[in-house]
Amino acid sequence: MILNTAQAEWSAGGDFSAYYTDDVGLFAVTRRLSLEEDPTQPIVDEPDQGSDFVYEPNVYINWVTENNLGEFQVSLDGGGYIFNDHSEYSHGFMQFTVGQALTDRTKIKFLYDFIPSLYLGLNLVPEIQEGDAEEHEEVEAGERLNNHILAMHLEHELTDYLTLRALVRYGVRLYDQPFSYRDTQFFTIGPHLVWMITPDIELLVGYHFEQGYTDEDQTVQYQDDIGYINHFTSAELKIRVLPEFFIKATFDYEHNDYTSSYATDIHHNGNENVYQGELEFIYELNESAALIAGWQHGKRKFSYEAHSVKNNNAWIGAEYHF
């Protein structure tokens, strides 16, 4: 029997950010539009639901050791978005990660993300379609769901400067009543490429293809189907301007084609285009602490709506690792 005497190492840290957003209904959607997050968080049917200040605390704990294959890592991250005035939008999120080195240049990582009780905003309560139904008064209710996402990242260092990552995701979105017929499962695949252009310039680019499926036995009652085919691409450039000062610029583009087969459904033959840019400034106080400030602007347009919707988020924050 071979005994592994490698010393395990623990680390932990946290960060805190304060945001101003001009649209609480789009805040979480825009913040998760990222290669590292959940870029297909469900559509918001009724944006323009007000502005607010949002606070984001995060903490993590990390454990690393060595085994016969190489480095083995387990981490748990937890945090939340806390809205100052629109408390119904406040929610937490958690990520559990297990990573294993396979060779000196290859490692695999498994991730589980859980976002409970995510509030999307007010939406019209659907009515069962029964041919020539009588007209009813329109009633609104809060649309809320739980997200469960499993992902696998396989990373390989092609050279000392290029790293290729293959991503696979599977997830389910489980809605509360009266929107439970919208329950969705989805599959995602895509490559990411990290290029260290120089010691001071790093570029991350990636593409995701995703398809979301709903249950026809449920959606047919309401003639409302949010199934989709998604294309998402992103480019992130990080530049060290000074020894302690970095600038990070990100551009995201997303295109959704809705797959509803119901002719009376607003999503039928519909699509959505999303453009988003972000600029973030990072100042490292020392090896353990940093200050952060940023601004994000997004624009989205549904084919079945006359006007595009714009959203702005601005933030300041600090992070600490020990």
Coordinates of C-alpha atoms in Angstrom, one line a residue:
M1 CA 0.0 0.0 0.0
I2 CA 1.3 3.5 -0.9
L3 CA 0.8 6.2 1.7
N4 CA 0.2 9.7 0.5
T5 CA 1.9 12.0 3.0
A6 CA 1.2 15.3 1.2
Q7 CA 0.1 18.1 3.5
A8 CA -3.4 19.4 2.9
E9 CA -3.8 23.2 2.7
W10 CA -6.8 25.3 3.7
S11 CA -7.6 28.8 2.4
A12 CA -10.6 31.1 2.7
G13 CA -11.7 34.5 1.7
G14 CA -14.5 36.8 0.8
D15 CA -15.6 39.9 -0.9
F16 CA -18.3 42.5 -0.7
S17 CA -19.7 44.7 -3.5
A18 CA -22.3 47.5 -3.5
Y19 CA -24.2 48.1 -6.8
Y20 CA -26.5 50.6 -8.3
T21 CA -28.9 49.2 -10.9
D22 CA -31.4 51.0 -13.0
D23 CA -33.5 47.9 -13.5
V24 CA -34.0 45.4 -10.7
G25 CA -35.7 42.9 -13.0
L26 CA -32.6 42.7 -15.2
F27 CA -29.9 43.0 -12.6
A28 CA -29.3 39.2 -11.9
V29 CA -29.7 38.4 -15.6
T30 CA -27.0 40.9 -16.6
R31 CA -24.6 39.9 -13.8
R32 CA -24.8 36.3 -14.7
L33 CA -24.2 36.9 -18.4
S34 CA -20.7 35.4 -18.3
L35 CA -18.7 32.3 -19.3
E36 CA -18.2 31.5 -15.6
E37 CA -21.8 32.1 -14.6
D38 CA -25.3 31.2 -15.9
P39 CA -25.7 33.2 -19.1
T40 CA -29.1 31.7 -19.9
Q41 CA -30.9 32.7 -16.6
P42 CA -34.6 32.8 -17.7
I43 CA -36.1 35.7 -19.6
V44 CA -37.7 38.5 -17.8
D45 CA -41.1 39.1 -19.4
E46 CA -41.7 42.5 -17.8
P47 CA -38.5 44.6 -17.3
D48 CA -38.5 48.2 -16.1
Q49 CA -39.5 47.3 -12.6
G50 CA -37.5 50.1 -10.9
S51 CA -34.0 51.0 -9.8
D52 CA -32.3 50.0 -6.5
F53 CA -29.0 49.6 -4.5
V54 CA -27.9 46.0 -4.3
Y55 CA -25.3 44.5 -1.9
E56 CA -23.4 41.3 -2.7
P57 CA -21.5 39.5 0.2
N58 CA -19.5 36.3 -0.8
V59 CA -17.4 33.9 1.2
Y60 CA -15.5 30.8 0.2
I61 CA -13.5 28.0 1.7
N62 CA -11.0 25.9 -0.2
W63 CA -9.1 22.7 0.5
V64 CA -6.2 21.4 -1.6
T65 CA -4.1 18.3 -1.3
E66 CA -2.0 15.9 -3.4
N67 CA -2.8 12.4 -4.5
N68 CA -1.2 9.9 -6.9
L69 CA -2.6 11.8 -9.9
G70 CA -1.7 15.3 -8.8
E71 CA -3.5 18.2 -7.1
F72 CA -7.0 17.5 -5.7
Q73 CA -9.2 20.5 -4.7
V74 CA -12.6 20.9 -3.0
S75 CA -14.2 24.3 -2.5
L76 CA -17.5 25.8 -1.4
D77 CA -18.6 29.3 -2.3
G78 CA -21.7 31.1 -1.0
G79 CA -23.2 34.5 -1.4
G80 CA -26.2 36.5 -2.2
Y81 CA -27.8 39.6 -3.8
I82 CA -29.5 41.8 -1.2
F83 CA -31.8 44.5 -2.6
N84 CA -32.2 47.6 -0.5
D85 CA -35.8 48.5 -1.5
H86 CA -37.0 45.6 -3.7
S87 CA -36.5 42.8 -1.1
E88 CA -38.5 40.3 -3.2
Y89 CA -35.5 40.1 -5.6
S90 CA -33.0 39.2 -2.8
H91 CA -31.7 35.7 -3.1
G92 CA -28.7 33.5 -2.3
F93 CA -26.5 31.3 -4.4
M94 CA -24.0 28.5 -3.7
Q95 CA -21.4 26.6 -5.7
F96 CA -19.6 23.4 -4.8
T97 CA -16.5 22.4 -6.8
V98 CA -14.3 19.3 -7.0
G99 CA -11.2 19.5 -9.1
Q100 CA -8.5 16.9 -10.0
A101 CA -5.3 17.2 -11.9
L102 CA -5.0 14.3 -14.4
T103 CA -1.5 15.2 -15.8
D104 CA 0.9 18.1 -15.4
R105 CA -1.1 20.0 -18.1
T106 CA -4.6 18.6 -17.8
K107 CA -7.2 18.8 -15.0
I108 CA -10.9 18.1 -14.7
K109 CA -13.4 20.0 -12.6
F110 CA -17.0 19.3 -11.5
L111 CA -19.3 22.0 -10.3
Y112 CA -22.7 22.2 -8.8
D113 CA -24.6 25.5 -8.6
F114 CA -27.8 26.0 -6.6
I115 CA -29.8 29.2 -6.8
P116 CA -32.9 28.9 -4.7
S117 CA -36.1 31.1 -4.8
L118 CA -34.9 33.3 -7.7
Y119 CA -37.5 36.0 -8.3
L120 CA -37.9 37.2 -11.9
G121 CA -40.6 39.8 -11.4
L122 CA -44.3 40.2 -11.9
N123 CA -45.9 38.3 -14.8
L124 CA -49.4 37.6 -16.1
V125 CA -50.9 34.4 -14.7
P126 CA -51.6 32.1 -17.6
E127 CA -55.0 30.8 -18.4
I128 CA -55.8 27.3 -19.7
Q129 CA -56.7 27.6 -23.4
E130 CA -60.0 25.9 -24.2
G131 CA -60.9 27.1 -27.6
D132 CA -63.3 30.1 -27.5
A133 CA -62.8 30.8 -23.8
E134 CA -64.5 33.7 -22.2
E135 CA -62.5 36.8 -21.5
H136 CA -61.1 37.1 -18.0
E137 CA -59.5 39.9 -16.0
E138 CA -55.7 39.7 -16.3
V139 CA -54.0 38.9 -13.0
E140 CA -50.3 39.2 -12.2
A141 CA -48.2 37.1 -9.8
G142 CA -44.6 36.8 -8.9
E143 CA -42.6 34.4 -11.1
R144 CA -40.1 32.5 -9.0
L145 CA -37.9 29.4 -9.6
N146 CA -35.1 27.2 -8.2
N147 CA -32.0 26.5 -10.4
H148 CA -29.9 23.4 -10.2
I149 CA -26.8 23.3 -12.5
L150 CA -24.2 20.5 -13.0
A151 CA -21.1 21.4 -15.0
M152 CA -17.8 19.7 -16.1
H153 CA -14.7 21.6 -17.2
L154 CA -11.9 19.8 -18.8
E155 CA -8.8 22.0 -19.1
H156 CA -5.6 21.3 -21.0
E157 CA -2.5 23.6 -21.3
L158 CA -1.7 23.5 -25.0
T159 CA 1.4 25.6 -24.4
D160 CA 2.8 27.7 -21.6
Y161 CA 0.6 30.5 -22.9
L162 CA -2.6 28.8 -24.2
T163 CA -5.1 26.9 -22.2
L164 CA -8.2 25.2 -23.8
R165 CA -11.2 24.4 -21.7
A166 CA -14.2 22.2 -22.8
L167 CA -17.4 22.9 -20.9
V168 CA -20.5 20.6 -20.5
R169 CA -23.5 21.7 -18.5
Y170 CA -26.9 20.1 -17.5
G171 CA -29.4 22.0 -15.5
V172 CA -33.0 22.2 -14.4
R173 CA -35.1 25.2 -13.6
L174 CA -38.1 24.4 -11.4
Y175 CA -40.8 27.1 -11.2
D176 CA -43.2 27.7 -8.4
Q177 CA -47.0 27.8 -9.0
P178 CA -48.7 29.2 -11.0
F179 CA -45.8 29.0 -13.5
S180 CA -44.7 25.4 -12.8
Y181 CA -45.6 24.4 -16.4
R182 CA -42.5 26.4 -17.5
D183 CA -40.2 23.9 -15.8
T184 CA -37.1 23.6 -18.1
Q185 CA -34.1 21.4 -18.5
F186 CA -31.1 22.4 -20.6
F187 CA -27.8 21.1 -22.0
T188 CA -24.8 23.3 -22.8
I189 CA -21.5 22.6 -24.6
G190 CA -18.7 25.0 -25.5
P191 CA -15.0 25.7 -25.7
H192 CA -13.1 28.4 -23.8
L193 CA -9.6 29.6 -24.6
V194 CA -7.3 31.5 -22.3
W195 CA -4.3 33.2 -23.9
M196 CA -1.5 34.8 -22.0
I197 CA -0.5 37.3 -24.7
T198 CA 2.2 38.8 -22.5
P199 CA 2.8 38.6 -18.7
D200 CA 0.6 41.7 -18.4
I201 CA -2.1 40.9 -20.9
E202 CA -4.6 38.0 -20.7
L203 CA -7.4 37.2 -23.1
L204 CA -10.3 34.8 -22.4
V205 CA -12.7 34.0 -25.2
G206 CA -15.5 31.4 -25.3
Y207 CA -18.7 30.1 -27.0
H208 CA -21.7 28.2 -25.6
F209 CA -24.4 26.3 -27.5
E210 CA -27.4 25.5 -25.4
Q211 CA -30.8 24.1 -25.8
G212 CA -33.6 24.4 -23.3
Y213 CA -36.6 22.0 -23.2
T214 CA -40.0 22.2 -21.6
D215 CA -42.6 19.5 -21.2
E216 CA -45.2 19.7 -24.0
D217 CA -47.8 18.0 -21.8
Q218 CA -47.7 21.0 -19.5
T219 CA -47.2 23.9 -21.9
V220 CA -50.0 22.8 -24.3
Q221 CA -52.6 23.8 -21.7
Y222 CA -51.5 27.4 -21.8
Q223 CA -50.0 27.6 -25.3
D224 CA -46.9 29.2 -23.7
D225 CA -43.5 27.6 -24.3
I226 CA -40.2 29.2 -23.3
G227 CA -38.0 26.4 -24.9
Y228 CA -35.1 27.9 -26.8
I229 CA -31.8 27.4 -28.7
N230 CA -29.1 29.7 -27.4
H231 CA -25.8 30.9 -28.8
F232 CA -23.5 32.9 -26.4
T233 CA -20.1 34.3 -27.0
S234 CA -17.8 36.4 -24.8
A235 CA -14.4 38.0 -24.9
E236 CA -12.6 39.3 -21.7
L237 CA -9.3 41.2 -21.9
K238 CA -7.4 41.9 -18.6
I239 CA -4.5 44.3 -18.7
R240 CA -2.0 45.1 -16.0
V241 CA -1.5 48.9 -16.3
L242 CA 0.7 49.3 -13.2
P243 CA 2.2 46.7 -10.9
E244 CA -0.9 46.9 -8.6
F245 CA -3.5 48.2 -11.1
F246 CA -5.5 46.1 -13.6
I247 CA -8.3 47.0 -16.2
K248 CA -10.7 44.3 -17.3
A249 CA -12.9 44.9 -20.4
T250 CA -15.6 42.3 -21.4
F251 CA -18.0 42.1 -24.3
D252 CA -20.9 39.6 -24.4
Y253 CA -23.3 38.7 -27.2
E254 CA -26.2 36.3 -26.8
H255 CA -28.8 35.2 -29.4
N256 CA -31.9 33.1 -28.4
D257 CA -34.3 31.4 -30.9
Y258 CA -37.5 30.3 -29.2
T259 CA -38.8 27.0 -30.3
S260 CA -42.5 27.3 -29.3
S261 CA -44.8 25.5 -31.8
Y262 CA -47.9 27.3 -30.7
A263 CA -49.1 29.9 -33.2
T264 CA -50.8 32.0 -30.6
D265 CA -47.7 32.0 -28.3
I266 CA -45.8 35.4 -28.2
H267 CA -42.6 33.3 -28.3
H268 CA -43.6 31.6 -31.6
N269 CA -40.9 32.3 -34.2
G270 CA -39.5 34.8 -31.8
N271 CA -35.9 35.6 -31.0
E272 CA -33.8 37.8 -28.7
N273 CA -30.5 39.6 -29.1
V274 CA -28.4 40.7 -26.2
Y275 CA -25.3 43.0 -26.3
Q276 CA -23.4 43.8 -23.2
G277 CA -20.2 45.5 -22.3
E278 CA -18.4 45.8 -19.0
L279 CA -15.4 47.7 -17.7
E280 CA -13.8 46.9 -14.3
F281 CA -10.9 48.4 -12.4
I282 CA -8.9 46.4 -9.9
Y283 CA -6.3 47.8 -7.5
E284 CA -4.4 45.2 -5.4
L285 CA -3.5 46.6 -2.0
N286 CA -1.3 43.6 -1.3
E287 CA -1.3 39.8 -2.0
S288 CA -4.4 39.4 0.1
A289 CA -6.6 42.4 -0.6
A290 CA -8.0 44.3 -3.5
L291 CA -10.4 47.2 -4.3
I292 CA -12.7 46.9 -7.3
A293 CA -15.0 49.4 -9.2
G294 CA -16.9 48.8 -12.4
W295 CA -19.7 49.7 -14.8
Q296 CA -21.8 47.5 -17.1
H297 CA -24.2 48.4 -19.9
G298 CA -26.5 46.0 -21.7
K299 CA -29.1 46.2 -24.4
R300 CA -31.6 43.4 -25.3
K301 CA -34.3 43.3 -27.9
F302 CA -37.1 40.7 -28.4
S303 CA -38.3 40.4 -32.0
Y304 CA -41.9 40.7 -30.8
E305 CA -41.4 44.0 -29.0
A306 CA -41.1 47.4 -30.6
H307 CA -38.2 48.8 -28.5
S308 CA -35.0 47.5 -27.0
V309 CA -34.5 47.5 -23.2
K310 CA -31.3 49.0 -21.7
N311 CA -29.8 48.3 -18.3
N312 CA -26.9 49.8 -16.4
N313 CA -25.1 48.5 -13.3
A314 CA -22.3 50.3 -11.4
W315 CA -20.4 48.9 -8.4
I316 CA -17.6 49.3 -5.9
G317 CA -16.2 46.5 -3.8
A318 CA -13.4 44.9 -1.9
E319 CA -12.1 41.3 -1.6
Y320 CA -9.8 39.6 0.9
H321 CA -8.1 36.2 0.9
F322 CA -6.4 34.5 3.8

